[in-house]
Coordinates of C-alpha atoms in Angstrom, one line a residue:
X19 CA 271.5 113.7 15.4
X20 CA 271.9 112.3 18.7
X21 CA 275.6 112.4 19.1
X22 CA 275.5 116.3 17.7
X23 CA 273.0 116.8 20.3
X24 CA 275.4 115.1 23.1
X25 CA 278.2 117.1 21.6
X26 CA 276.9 120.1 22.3
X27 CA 275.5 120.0 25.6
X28 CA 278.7 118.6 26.3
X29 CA 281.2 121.2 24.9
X30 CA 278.7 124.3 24.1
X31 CA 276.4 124.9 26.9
X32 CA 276.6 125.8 30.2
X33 CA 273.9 124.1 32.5
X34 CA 274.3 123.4 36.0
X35 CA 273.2 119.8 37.6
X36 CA 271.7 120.7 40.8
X37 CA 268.3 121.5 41.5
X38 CA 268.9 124.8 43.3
X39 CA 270.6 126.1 40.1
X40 CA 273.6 127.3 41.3
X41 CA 276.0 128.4 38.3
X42 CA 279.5 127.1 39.6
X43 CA 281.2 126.9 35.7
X44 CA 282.3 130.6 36.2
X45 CA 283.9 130.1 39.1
X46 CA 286.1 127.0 38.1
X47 CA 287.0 128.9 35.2
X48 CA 288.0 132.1 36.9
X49 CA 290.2 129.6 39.7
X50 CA 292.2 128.4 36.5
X51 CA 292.9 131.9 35.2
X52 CA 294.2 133.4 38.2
X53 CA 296.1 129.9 38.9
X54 CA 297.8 130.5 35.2
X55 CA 298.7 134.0 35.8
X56 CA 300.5 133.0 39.4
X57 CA 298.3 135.1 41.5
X58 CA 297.6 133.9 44.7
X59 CA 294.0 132.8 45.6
X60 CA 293.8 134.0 48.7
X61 CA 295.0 137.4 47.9
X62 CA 291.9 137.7 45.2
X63 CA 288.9 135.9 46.8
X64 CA 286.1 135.5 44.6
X65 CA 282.7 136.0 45.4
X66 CA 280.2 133.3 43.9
X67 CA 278.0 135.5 41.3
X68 CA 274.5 134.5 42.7
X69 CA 271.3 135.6 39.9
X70 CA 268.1 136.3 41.3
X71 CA 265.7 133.5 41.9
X72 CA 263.1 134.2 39.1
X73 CA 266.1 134.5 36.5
X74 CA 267.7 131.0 38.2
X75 CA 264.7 129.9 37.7
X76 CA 264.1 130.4 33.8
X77 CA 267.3 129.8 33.3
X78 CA 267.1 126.0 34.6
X79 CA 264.2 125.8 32.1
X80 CA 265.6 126.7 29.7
X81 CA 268.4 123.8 29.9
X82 CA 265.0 121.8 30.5
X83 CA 263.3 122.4 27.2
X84 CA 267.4 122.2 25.9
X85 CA 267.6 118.4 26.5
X86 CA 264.6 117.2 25.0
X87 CA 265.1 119.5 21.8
X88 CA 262.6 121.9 21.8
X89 CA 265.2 125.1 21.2
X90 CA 262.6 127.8 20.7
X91 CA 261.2 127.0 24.0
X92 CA 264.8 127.1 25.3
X93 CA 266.3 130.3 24.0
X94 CA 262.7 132.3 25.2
X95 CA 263.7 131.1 28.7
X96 CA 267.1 132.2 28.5
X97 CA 265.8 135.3 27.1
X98 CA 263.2 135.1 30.0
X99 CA 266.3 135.2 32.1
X100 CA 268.8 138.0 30.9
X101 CA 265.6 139.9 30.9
X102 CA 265.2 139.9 34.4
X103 CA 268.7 140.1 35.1
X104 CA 270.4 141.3 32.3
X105 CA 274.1 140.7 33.4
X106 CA 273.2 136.6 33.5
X107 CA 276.6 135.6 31.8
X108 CA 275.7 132.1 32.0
X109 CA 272.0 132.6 30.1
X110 CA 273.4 134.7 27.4
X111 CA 275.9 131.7 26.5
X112 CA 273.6 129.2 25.8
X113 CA 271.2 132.0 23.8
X114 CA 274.3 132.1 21.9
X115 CA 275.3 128.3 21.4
X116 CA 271.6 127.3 20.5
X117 CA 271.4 130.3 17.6
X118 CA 274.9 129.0 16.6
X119 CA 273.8 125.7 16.8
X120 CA 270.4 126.6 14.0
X121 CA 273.0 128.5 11.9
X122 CA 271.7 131.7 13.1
X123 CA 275.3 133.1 13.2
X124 CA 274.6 137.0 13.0
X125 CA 272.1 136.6 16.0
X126 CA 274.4 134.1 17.7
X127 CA 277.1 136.8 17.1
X128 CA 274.9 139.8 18.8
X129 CA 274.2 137.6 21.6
X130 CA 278.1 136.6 22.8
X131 CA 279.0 140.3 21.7
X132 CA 276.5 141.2 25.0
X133 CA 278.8 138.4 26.8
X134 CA 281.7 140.8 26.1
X135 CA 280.4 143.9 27.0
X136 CA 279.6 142.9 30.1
X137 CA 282.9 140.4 31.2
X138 CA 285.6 141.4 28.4
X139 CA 287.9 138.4 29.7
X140 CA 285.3 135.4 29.0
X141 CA 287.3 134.5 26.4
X142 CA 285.5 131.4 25.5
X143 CA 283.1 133.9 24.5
X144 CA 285.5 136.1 22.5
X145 CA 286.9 133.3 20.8
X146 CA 282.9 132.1 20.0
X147 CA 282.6 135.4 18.6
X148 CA 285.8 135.7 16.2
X149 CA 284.3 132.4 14.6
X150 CA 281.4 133.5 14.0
X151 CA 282.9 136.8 12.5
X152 CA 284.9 134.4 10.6
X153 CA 281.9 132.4 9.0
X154 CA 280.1 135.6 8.2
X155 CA 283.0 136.9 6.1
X156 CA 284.0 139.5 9.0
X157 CA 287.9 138.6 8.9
X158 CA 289.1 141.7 10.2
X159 CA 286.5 141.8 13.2
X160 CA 287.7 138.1 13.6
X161 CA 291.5 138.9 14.0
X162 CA 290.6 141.8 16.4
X163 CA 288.9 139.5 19.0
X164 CA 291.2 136.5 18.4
X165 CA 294.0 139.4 19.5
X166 CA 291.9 139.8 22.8
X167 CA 293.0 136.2 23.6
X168 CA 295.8 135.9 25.9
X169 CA 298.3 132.8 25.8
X170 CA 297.1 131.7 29.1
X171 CA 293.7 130.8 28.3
X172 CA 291.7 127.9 28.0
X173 CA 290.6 128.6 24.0
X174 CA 294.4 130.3 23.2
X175 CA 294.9 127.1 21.1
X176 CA 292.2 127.3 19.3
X177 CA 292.7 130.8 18.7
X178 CA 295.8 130.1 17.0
X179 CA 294.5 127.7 14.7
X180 CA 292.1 130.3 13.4
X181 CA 294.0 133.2 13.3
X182 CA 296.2 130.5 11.0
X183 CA 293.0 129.8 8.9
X184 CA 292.4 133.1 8.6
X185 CA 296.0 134.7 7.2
X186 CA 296.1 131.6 4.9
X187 CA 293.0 132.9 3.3
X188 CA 294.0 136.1 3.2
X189 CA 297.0 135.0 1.1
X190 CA 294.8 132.5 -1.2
X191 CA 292.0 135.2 -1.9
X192 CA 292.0 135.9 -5.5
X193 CA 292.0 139.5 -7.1
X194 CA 289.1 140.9 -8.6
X195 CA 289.1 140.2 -12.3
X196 CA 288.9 144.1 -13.7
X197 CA 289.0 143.7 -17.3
X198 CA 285.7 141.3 -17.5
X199 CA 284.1 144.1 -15.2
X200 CA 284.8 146.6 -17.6
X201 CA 283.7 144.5 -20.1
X202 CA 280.3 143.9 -19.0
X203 CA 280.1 147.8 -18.1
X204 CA 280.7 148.9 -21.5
X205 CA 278.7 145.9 -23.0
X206 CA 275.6 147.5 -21.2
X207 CA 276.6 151.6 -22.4
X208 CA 276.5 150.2 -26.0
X209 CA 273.2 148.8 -26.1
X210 CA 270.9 150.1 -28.6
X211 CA 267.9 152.3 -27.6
X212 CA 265.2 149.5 -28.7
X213 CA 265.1 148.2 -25.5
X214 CA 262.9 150.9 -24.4
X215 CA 260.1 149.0 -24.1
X216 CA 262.3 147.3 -21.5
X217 CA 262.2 150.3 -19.1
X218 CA 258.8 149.2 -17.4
X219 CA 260.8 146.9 -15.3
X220 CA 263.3 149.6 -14.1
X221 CA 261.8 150.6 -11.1
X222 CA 261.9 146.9 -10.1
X223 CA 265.0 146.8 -10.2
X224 CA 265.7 150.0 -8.4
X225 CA 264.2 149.2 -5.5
X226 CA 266.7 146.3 -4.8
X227 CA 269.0 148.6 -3.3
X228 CA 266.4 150.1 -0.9
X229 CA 265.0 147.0 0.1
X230 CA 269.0 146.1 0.7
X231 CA 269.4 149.7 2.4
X232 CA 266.6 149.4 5.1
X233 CA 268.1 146.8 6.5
X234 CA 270.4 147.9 9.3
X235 CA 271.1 146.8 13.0
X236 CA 270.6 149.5 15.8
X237 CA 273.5 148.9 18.1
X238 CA 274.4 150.0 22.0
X239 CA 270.7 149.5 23.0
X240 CA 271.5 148.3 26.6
X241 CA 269.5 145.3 27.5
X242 CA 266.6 146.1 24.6
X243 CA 263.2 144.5 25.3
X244 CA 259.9 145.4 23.8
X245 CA 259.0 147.5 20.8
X246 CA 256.7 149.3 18.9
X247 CA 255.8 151.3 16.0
X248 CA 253.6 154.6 15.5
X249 CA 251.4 155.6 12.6
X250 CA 255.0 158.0 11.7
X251 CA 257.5 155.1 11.1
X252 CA 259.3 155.8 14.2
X253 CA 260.6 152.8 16.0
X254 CA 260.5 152.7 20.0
X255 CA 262.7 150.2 22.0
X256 CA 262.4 149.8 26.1
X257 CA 265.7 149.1 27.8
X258 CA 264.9 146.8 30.9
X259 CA 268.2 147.9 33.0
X260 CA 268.1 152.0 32.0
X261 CA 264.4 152.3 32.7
X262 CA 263.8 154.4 29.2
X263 CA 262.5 154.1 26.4
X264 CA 264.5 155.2 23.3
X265 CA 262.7 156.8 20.1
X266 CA 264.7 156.0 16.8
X267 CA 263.6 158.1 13.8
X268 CA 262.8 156.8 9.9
X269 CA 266.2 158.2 9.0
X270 CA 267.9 155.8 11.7
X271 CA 268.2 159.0 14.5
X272 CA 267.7 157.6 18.4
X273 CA 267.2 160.0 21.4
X274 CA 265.8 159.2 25.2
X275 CA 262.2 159.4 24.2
X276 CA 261.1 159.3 28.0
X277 CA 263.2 158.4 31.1
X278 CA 261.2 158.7 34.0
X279 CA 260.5 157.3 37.7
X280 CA 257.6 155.5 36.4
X281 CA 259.3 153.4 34.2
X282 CA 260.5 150.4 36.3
X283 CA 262.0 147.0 34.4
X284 CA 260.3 147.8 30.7
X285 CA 259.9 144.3 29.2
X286 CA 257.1 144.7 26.5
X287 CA 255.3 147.5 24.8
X288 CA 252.2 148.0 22.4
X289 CA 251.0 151.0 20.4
X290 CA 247.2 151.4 19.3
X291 CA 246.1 154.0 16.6
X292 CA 246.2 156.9 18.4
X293 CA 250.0 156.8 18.9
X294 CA 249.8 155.9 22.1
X295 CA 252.2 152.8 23.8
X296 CA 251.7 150.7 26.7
X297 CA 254.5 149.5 28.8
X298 CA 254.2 146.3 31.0
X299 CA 256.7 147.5 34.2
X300 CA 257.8 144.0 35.1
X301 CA 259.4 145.4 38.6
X302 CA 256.7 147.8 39.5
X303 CA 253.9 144.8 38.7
X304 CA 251.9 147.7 36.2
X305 CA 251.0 149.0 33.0
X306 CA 251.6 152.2 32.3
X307 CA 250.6 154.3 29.0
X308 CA 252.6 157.1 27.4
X309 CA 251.2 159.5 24.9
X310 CA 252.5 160.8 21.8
X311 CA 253.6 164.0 24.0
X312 CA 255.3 161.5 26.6
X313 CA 252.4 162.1 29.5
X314 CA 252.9 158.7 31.9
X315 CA 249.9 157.5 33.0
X316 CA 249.4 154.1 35.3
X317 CA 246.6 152.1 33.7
X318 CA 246.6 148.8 35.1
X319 CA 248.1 148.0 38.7
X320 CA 248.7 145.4 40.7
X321 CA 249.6 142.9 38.0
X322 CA 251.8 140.4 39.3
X323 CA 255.0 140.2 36.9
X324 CA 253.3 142.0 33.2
X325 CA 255.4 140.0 30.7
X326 CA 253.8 140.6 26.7
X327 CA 251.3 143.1 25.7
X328 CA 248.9 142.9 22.8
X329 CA 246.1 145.4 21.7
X330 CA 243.4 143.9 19.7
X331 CA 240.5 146.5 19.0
X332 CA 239.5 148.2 22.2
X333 CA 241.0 145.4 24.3
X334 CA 244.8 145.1 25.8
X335 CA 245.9 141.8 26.8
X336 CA 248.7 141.2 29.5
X337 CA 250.4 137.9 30.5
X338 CA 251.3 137.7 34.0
X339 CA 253.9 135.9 34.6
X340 CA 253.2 136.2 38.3
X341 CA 250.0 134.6 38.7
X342 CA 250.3 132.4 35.4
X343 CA 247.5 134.3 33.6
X344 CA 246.3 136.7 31.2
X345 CA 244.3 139.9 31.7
X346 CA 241.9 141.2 29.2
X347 CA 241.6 145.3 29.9
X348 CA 238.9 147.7 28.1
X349 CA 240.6 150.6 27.0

């Protein structure tokens, strides 16, 4: 277990040694791509990416809590991070790497997808995520990021190797045996009517597919924080860098529920019986409550950095990250 652990920190994650945190991997990285390509260095400078000090700060923590093992601790400080600064390349990786690490691929998958979005030519990334579109079965999505990759990169190699693996599967893949599928199908529209009794457990079995059905994945959600639920079914997400908070209906429909001046860094939300949600505004230290209509109220303020939100009863309960402690507020 050790010398997977050692493995990975060596060739997965991306930590940085000093104690001021600053993220020079990027850089070095960047240097070798323009040194492949022939472009001069002098005729591109490029500007150290420096992330604020809070999300340095989480960030380190999280390669903390990495060493010793505890990877739940790890990951919620990386996510600590990319929530205050949501464009933290270097934070998202090692999300990404731990959740591949726990087998986790489709959330590991999600994560370096973000990577993408944001820096299309990290290609240790792209190639990270054709793998893991690989192991889920996704060989198509795998060959289209593996085509992303350009000879001159660092993970081109390795690339080709799995673009090999993957057309020699492609060849080896067995056809569907047709016949025993008919078979079985007309096995089951011959059997005799006394099985009725049989029918009881129908609905059980018809449900499968619904239960299969409601799960889905609600995608382009820039930088998607807290959430919460009303009395209705309807699902509302906060996005930290848009300042909104989206509404997505029971049939899977999202609109801007409210986008408003109020709303400053979203990071967690809570909704009590009345259909009412609570916001902690991370950058504007407040709590702010929107009704069912979408009337923005301030409820709480000066709360140095609102992080969660719970309602229990009458009560709602902030951490502050700011002043490491927890209100307790009478509604």
């Amino acid at each position: 277990m050790q010398k997977k652990i050692k493995k990975l920190l060596k060739n997965s994650m991306r930590y940085n040694k000093n104690s001021a945190g600053k993220l020079m991997k990027k850089i070095l990285i960047t240097l070798c791509l323009l040194a492949n390509t022939g472009l001069m260095l002098s005729a591109l400078p490029v500007k150290a990416y420096e992330p604020p000090t809070e999300a340095k700060l989480q960030y380190n923590q999280g390669i903390d809590y990495y060493k010793i093992g505890q990877y739940d601790r790890a990951m919620a400080s990386f996510r600590q991070a990319i929530s205050i600064d949501p464009n933290y390349i270097d934070a998202y990786y090692n999300l990404g790497s731990i959740l591949e690490y726990l087998k986790q691929e489709e959330a590991a998958l999600a994560v370096f997808k973000q990577i993408i979005v944001r820096k299309p030519d990290d290609y240790e990334s792209v190639f990270k995520a054709a793998n893991l579109s690989y192991k889920l079965g996704q060989n198509d999505k795998a060959k289209t990021y593996l085509s992303l990759i350009p000879p001159q990169s660092t993970v081109y190699q390795k690339a080709q190797a799995l673009t090999a693996s993957l057309n020699k599967n492609t060849e080896q893949q067995p056809k569907q045996p047709e016949s025993k599928v008919q078979t079985t199908q007309t096995a089951a529209q011959t059997a005799p009517e006394k099985s009725q009794p049989q029918t009881q457990q129908a609905p059980a079995a018809a449900t499968q597919p619904k239960t299969e059905a409601s799960n889905q994945m609600y995608n382009n959600i820039t930088s998607p924080t807290g959430i919460a639920t009303d009395a209705a079914g309807n699902l509302y997400v906060a996005s930290f860098s848009d300042n909104l908070i989206y509404k997505i209906t029971p049939d899977g429909k999202r609109i801007v529920f409210i986008k408003n001046a109020k709303i400053n860094g979203p990071i967690d939300m809570a909704s009590d019986t009345q259909g009412n949600i609570y916001v902690s505004n991370y950058n504007a230290n407040n709590v702010i409550k929107i009704t069912p209509t979408g009337v923005i109220s301030e409820l709480v303020s000066n709360v140095q950095k609102p992080y969660g939100v719970h309602i229990n009863g009458t009560f709602l309960y902030v951490s502050c990250q700011g002043s490491n402690s927890v209100l307790k507020y009478k509604l």
